[in-house]
GROMACS .gro file of C-alpha atoms in nm:
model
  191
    1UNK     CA    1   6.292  -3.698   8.921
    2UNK     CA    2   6.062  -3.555   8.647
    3UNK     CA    3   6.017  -3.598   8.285
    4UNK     CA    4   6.230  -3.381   8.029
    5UNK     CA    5   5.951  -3.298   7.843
    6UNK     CA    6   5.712  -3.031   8.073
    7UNK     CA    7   5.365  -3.182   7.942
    8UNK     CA    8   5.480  -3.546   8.070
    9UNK     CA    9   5.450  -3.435   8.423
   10UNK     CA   10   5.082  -3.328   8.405
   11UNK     CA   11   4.973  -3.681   8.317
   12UNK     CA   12   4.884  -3.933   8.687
   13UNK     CA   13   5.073  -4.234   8.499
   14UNK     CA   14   5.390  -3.993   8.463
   15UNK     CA   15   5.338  -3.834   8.829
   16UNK     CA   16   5.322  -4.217   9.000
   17UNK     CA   17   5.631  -4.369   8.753
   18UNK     CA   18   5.829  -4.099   8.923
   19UNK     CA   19   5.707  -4.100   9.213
   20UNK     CA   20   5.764  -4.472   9.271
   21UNK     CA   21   6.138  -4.396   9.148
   22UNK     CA   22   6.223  -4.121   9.406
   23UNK     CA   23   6.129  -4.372   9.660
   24UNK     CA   24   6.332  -4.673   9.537
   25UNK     CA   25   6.600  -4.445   9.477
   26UNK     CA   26   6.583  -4.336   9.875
   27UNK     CA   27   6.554  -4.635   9.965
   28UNK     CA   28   6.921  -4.742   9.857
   29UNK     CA   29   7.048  -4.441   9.970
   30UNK     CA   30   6.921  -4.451  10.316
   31UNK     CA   31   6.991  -4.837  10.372
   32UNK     CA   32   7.222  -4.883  10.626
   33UNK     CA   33   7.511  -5.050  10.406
   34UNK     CA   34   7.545  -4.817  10.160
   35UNK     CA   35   7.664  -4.511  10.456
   36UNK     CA   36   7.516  -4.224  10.278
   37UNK     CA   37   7.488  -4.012  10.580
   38UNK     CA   38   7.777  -4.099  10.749
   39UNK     CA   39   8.032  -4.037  10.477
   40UNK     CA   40   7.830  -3.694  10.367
   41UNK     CA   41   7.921  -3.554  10.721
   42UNK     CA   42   8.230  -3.587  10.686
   43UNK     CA   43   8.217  -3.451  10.328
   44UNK     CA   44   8.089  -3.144  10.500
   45UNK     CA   45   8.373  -3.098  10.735
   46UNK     CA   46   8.599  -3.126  10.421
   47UNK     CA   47   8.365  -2.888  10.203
   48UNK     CA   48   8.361  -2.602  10.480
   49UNK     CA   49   8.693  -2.649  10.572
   50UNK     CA   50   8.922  -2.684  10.277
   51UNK     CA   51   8.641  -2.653   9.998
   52UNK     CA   52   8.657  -2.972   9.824
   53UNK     CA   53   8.498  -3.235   9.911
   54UNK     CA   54   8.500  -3.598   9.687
   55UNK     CA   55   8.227  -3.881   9.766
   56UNK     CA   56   8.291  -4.220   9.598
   57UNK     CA   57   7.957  -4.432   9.451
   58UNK     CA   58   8.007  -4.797   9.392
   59UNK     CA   59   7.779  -5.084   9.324
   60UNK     CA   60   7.775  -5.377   9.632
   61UNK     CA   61   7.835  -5.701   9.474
   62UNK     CA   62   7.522  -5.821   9.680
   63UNK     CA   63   7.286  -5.572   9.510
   64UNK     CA   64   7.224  -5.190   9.660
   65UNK     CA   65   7.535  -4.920   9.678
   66UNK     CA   66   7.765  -4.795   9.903
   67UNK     CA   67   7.938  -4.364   9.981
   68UNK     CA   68   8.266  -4.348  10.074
   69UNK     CA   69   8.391  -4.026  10.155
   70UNK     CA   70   8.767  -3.970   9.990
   71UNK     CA   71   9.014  -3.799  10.209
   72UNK     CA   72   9.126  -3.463  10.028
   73UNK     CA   73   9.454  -3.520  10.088
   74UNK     CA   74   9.492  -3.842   9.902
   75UNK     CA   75   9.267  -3.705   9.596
   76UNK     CA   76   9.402  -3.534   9.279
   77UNK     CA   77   9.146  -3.384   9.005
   78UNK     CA   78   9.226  -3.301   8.647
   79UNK     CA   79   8.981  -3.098   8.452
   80UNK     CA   80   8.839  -3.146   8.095
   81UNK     CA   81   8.770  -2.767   7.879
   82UNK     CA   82   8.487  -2.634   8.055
   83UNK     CA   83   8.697  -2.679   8.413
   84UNK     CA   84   8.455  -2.950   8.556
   85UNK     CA   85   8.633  -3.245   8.740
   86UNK     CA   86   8.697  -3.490   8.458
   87UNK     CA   87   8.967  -3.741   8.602
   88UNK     CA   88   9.032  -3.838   8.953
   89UNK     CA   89   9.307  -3.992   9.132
   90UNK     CA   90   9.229  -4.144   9.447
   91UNK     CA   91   9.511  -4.324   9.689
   92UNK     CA   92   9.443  -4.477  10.015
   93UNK     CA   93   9.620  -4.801  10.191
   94UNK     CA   94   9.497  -5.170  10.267
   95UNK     CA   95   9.654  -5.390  10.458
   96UNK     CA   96   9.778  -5.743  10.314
   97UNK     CA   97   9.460  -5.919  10.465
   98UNK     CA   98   9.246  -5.624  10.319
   99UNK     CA   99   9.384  -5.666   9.950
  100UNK     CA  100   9.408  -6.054   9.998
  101UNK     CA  101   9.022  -5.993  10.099
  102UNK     CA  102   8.915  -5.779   9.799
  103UNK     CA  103   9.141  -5.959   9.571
  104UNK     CA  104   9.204  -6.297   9.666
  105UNK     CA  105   9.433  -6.458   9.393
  106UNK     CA  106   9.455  -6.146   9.189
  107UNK     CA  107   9.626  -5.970   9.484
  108UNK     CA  108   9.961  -5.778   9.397
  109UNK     CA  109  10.231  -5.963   9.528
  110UNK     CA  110  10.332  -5.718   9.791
  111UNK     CA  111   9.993  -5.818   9.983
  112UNK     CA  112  10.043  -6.211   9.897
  113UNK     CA  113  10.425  -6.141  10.046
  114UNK     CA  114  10.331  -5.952  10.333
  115UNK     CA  115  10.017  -6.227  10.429
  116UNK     CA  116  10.319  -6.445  10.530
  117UNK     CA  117  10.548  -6.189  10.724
  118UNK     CA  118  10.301  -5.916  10.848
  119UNK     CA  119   9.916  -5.951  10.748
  120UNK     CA  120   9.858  -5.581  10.900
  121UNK     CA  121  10.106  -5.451  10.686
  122UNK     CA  122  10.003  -5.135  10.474
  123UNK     CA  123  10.019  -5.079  10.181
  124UNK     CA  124   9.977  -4.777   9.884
  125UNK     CA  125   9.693  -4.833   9.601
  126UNK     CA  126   9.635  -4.565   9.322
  127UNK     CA  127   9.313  -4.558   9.155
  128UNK     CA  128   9.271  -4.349   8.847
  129UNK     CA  129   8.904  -4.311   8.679
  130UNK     CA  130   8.964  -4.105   8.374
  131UNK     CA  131   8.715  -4.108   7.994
  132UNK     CA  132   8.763  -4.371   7.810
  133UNK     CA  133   8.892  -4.227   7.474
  134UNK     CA  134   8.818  -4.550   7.299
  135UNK     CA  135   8.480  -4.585   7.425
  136UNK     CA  136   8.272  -4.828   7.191
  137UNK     CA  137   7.937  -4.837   7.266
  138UNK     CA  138   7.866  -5.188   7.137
  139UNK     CA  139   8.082  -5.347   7.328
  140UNK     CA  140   7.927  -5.516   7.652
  141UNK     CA  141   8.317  -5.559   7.820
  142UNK     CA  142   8.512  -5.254   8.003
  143UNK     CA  143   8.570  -5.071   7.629
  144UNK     CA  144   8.209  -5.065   7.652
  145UNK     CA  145   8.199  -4.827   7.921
  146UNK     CA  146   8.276  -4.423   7.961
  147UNK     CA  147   8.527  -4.416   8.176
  148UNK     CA  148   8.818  -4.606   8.250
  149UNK     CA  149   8.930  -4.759   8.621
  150UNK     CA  150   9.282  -4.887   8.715
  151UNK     CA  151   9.376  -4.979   9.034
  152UNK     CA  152   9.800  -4.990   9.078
  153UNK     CA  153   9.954  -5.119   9.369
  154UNK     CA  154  10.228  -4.832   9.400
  155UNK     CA  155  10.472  -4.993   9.580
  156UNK     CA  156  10.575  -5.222   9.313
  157UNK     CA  157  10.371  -5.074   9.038
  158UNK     CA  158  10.191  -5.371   8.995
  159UNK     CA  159   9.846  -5.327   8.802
  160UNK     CA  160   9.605  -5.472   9.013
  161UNK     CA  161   9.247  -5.419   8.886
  162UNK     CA  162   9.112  -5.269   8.584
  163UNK     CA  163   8.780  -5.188   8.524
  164UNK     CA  164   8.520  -4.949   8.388
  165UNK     CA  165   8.196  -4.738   8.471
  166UNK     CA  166   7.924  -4.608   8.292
  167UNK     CA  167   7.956  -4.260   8.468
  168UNK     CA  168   8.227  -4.085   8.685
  169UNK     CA  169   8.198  -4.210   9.036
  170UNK     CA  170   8.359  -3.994   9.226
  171UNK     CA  171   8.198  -3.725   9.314
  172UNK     CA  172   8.361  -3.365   9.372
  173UNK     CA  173   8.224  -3.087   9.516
  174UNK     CA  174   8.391  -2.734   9.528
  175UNK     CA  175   8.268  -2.488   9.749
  176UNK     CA  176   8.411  -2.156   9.524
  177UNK     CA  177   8.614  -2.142   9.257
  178UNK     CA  178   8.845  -1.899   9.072
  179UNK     CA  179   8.802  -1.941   8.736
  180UNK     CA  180   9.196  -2.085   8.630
  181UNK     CA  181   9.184  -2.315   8.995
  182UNK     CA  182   9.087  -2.670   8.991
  183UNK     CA  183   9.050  -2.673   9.354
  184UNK     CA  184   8.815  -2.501   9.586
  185UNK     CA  185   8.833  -2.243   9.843
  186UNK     CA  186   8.611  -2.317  10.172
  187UNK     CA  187   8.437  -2.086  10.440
  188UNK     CA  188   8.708  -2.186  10.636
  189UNK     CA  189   8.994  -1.973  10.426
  190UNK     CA  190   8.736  -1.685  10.307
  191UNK     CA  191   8.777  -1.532  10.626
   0.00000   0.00000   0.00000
């Protein structure tokens, strides 16, 4: 990190402030819960490979953050003007315990009905992060944030969670693109 302004960075009190930053900052990246390294590998595999790769950032209720690599196949991008990844939808499964666990009494009632036949049962969540087009600054509640969050259980397209961010969380990396493709091209198929 440095200062925006070039003459900031000359001065010691600038250089230290910064200095001490980097090294909080790395220090929540490389603790062990947040899996930094582990889910960048296999971003890598997906980036050479297929050339996309997507990275999810979230905050850990017990302070810190946690990387959770987002298997292409269950990702879908839109773009905004400029062809930059502006909205992302992400699905993946949980099992009944797993949603009853995240959710407890706000669990979709697929995961409260399959607790009491099959607790391992999977099933489909959808979450969308998109801008918030009614964004209000002021606000201090979800409106108050960029970018939207919804989390639908898909099976019976119960809304589940819904939520905001101050920035896009996912993260998604293209390796080469052609300039009317969303998606990217990887080493991989530029043979």
């Amino acid at each position: 990190l440095t200062a925006s302004v070039p003459e900031l960075n000359e001065m010691q009190s600038v250089k230290e402030w910064f200095d001490l930053c980097n090294r909080r900052l790395f220090q929540v990246r490389n603790n062990p819960i947040a899996h930094y390294y582990s889910q960048k590998h296999e971003g890598y595999k997906s980036l050479g490979a297929f050339g996309n790769d997507t990275l999810f950032v979230d905050g850990i209720a017990t302070g810190g953050i946690r990387y959770k690599h987002c298997h292409l196949g269950m990702t879908h991008i839109e773009t905004d003007h400029n062809g930059l990844p502006e909205t992302v939808y992400y699905g993946y499964k949980l099992s009944a315990a797993q949603a009853i666990s995240k959710w407890g009494d706000d669990a979709p009632r697929i995961a409260r009905d399959g607790m009491a036949s099959d607790p391992l049962q999977q099933n489909m969540y959808l979450h969308t992060v998109r801008p918030r087009h009614d964004w209000d600054p002021e606000r201090r509640d979800n409106l108050g944030m960029k970018y939207e969050s919804t989390i639908i259980s898909v099976e019976d397209r119960e809304l589940v969670e819904e939520g905001g961010y101050d920035e896009q969380p996912y993260i998604f990396s293209r390796y080469t693109v052609n300039p009317s493709e969303m998606y990217g091209r990887g080493p991989a198929e530029l043979i």
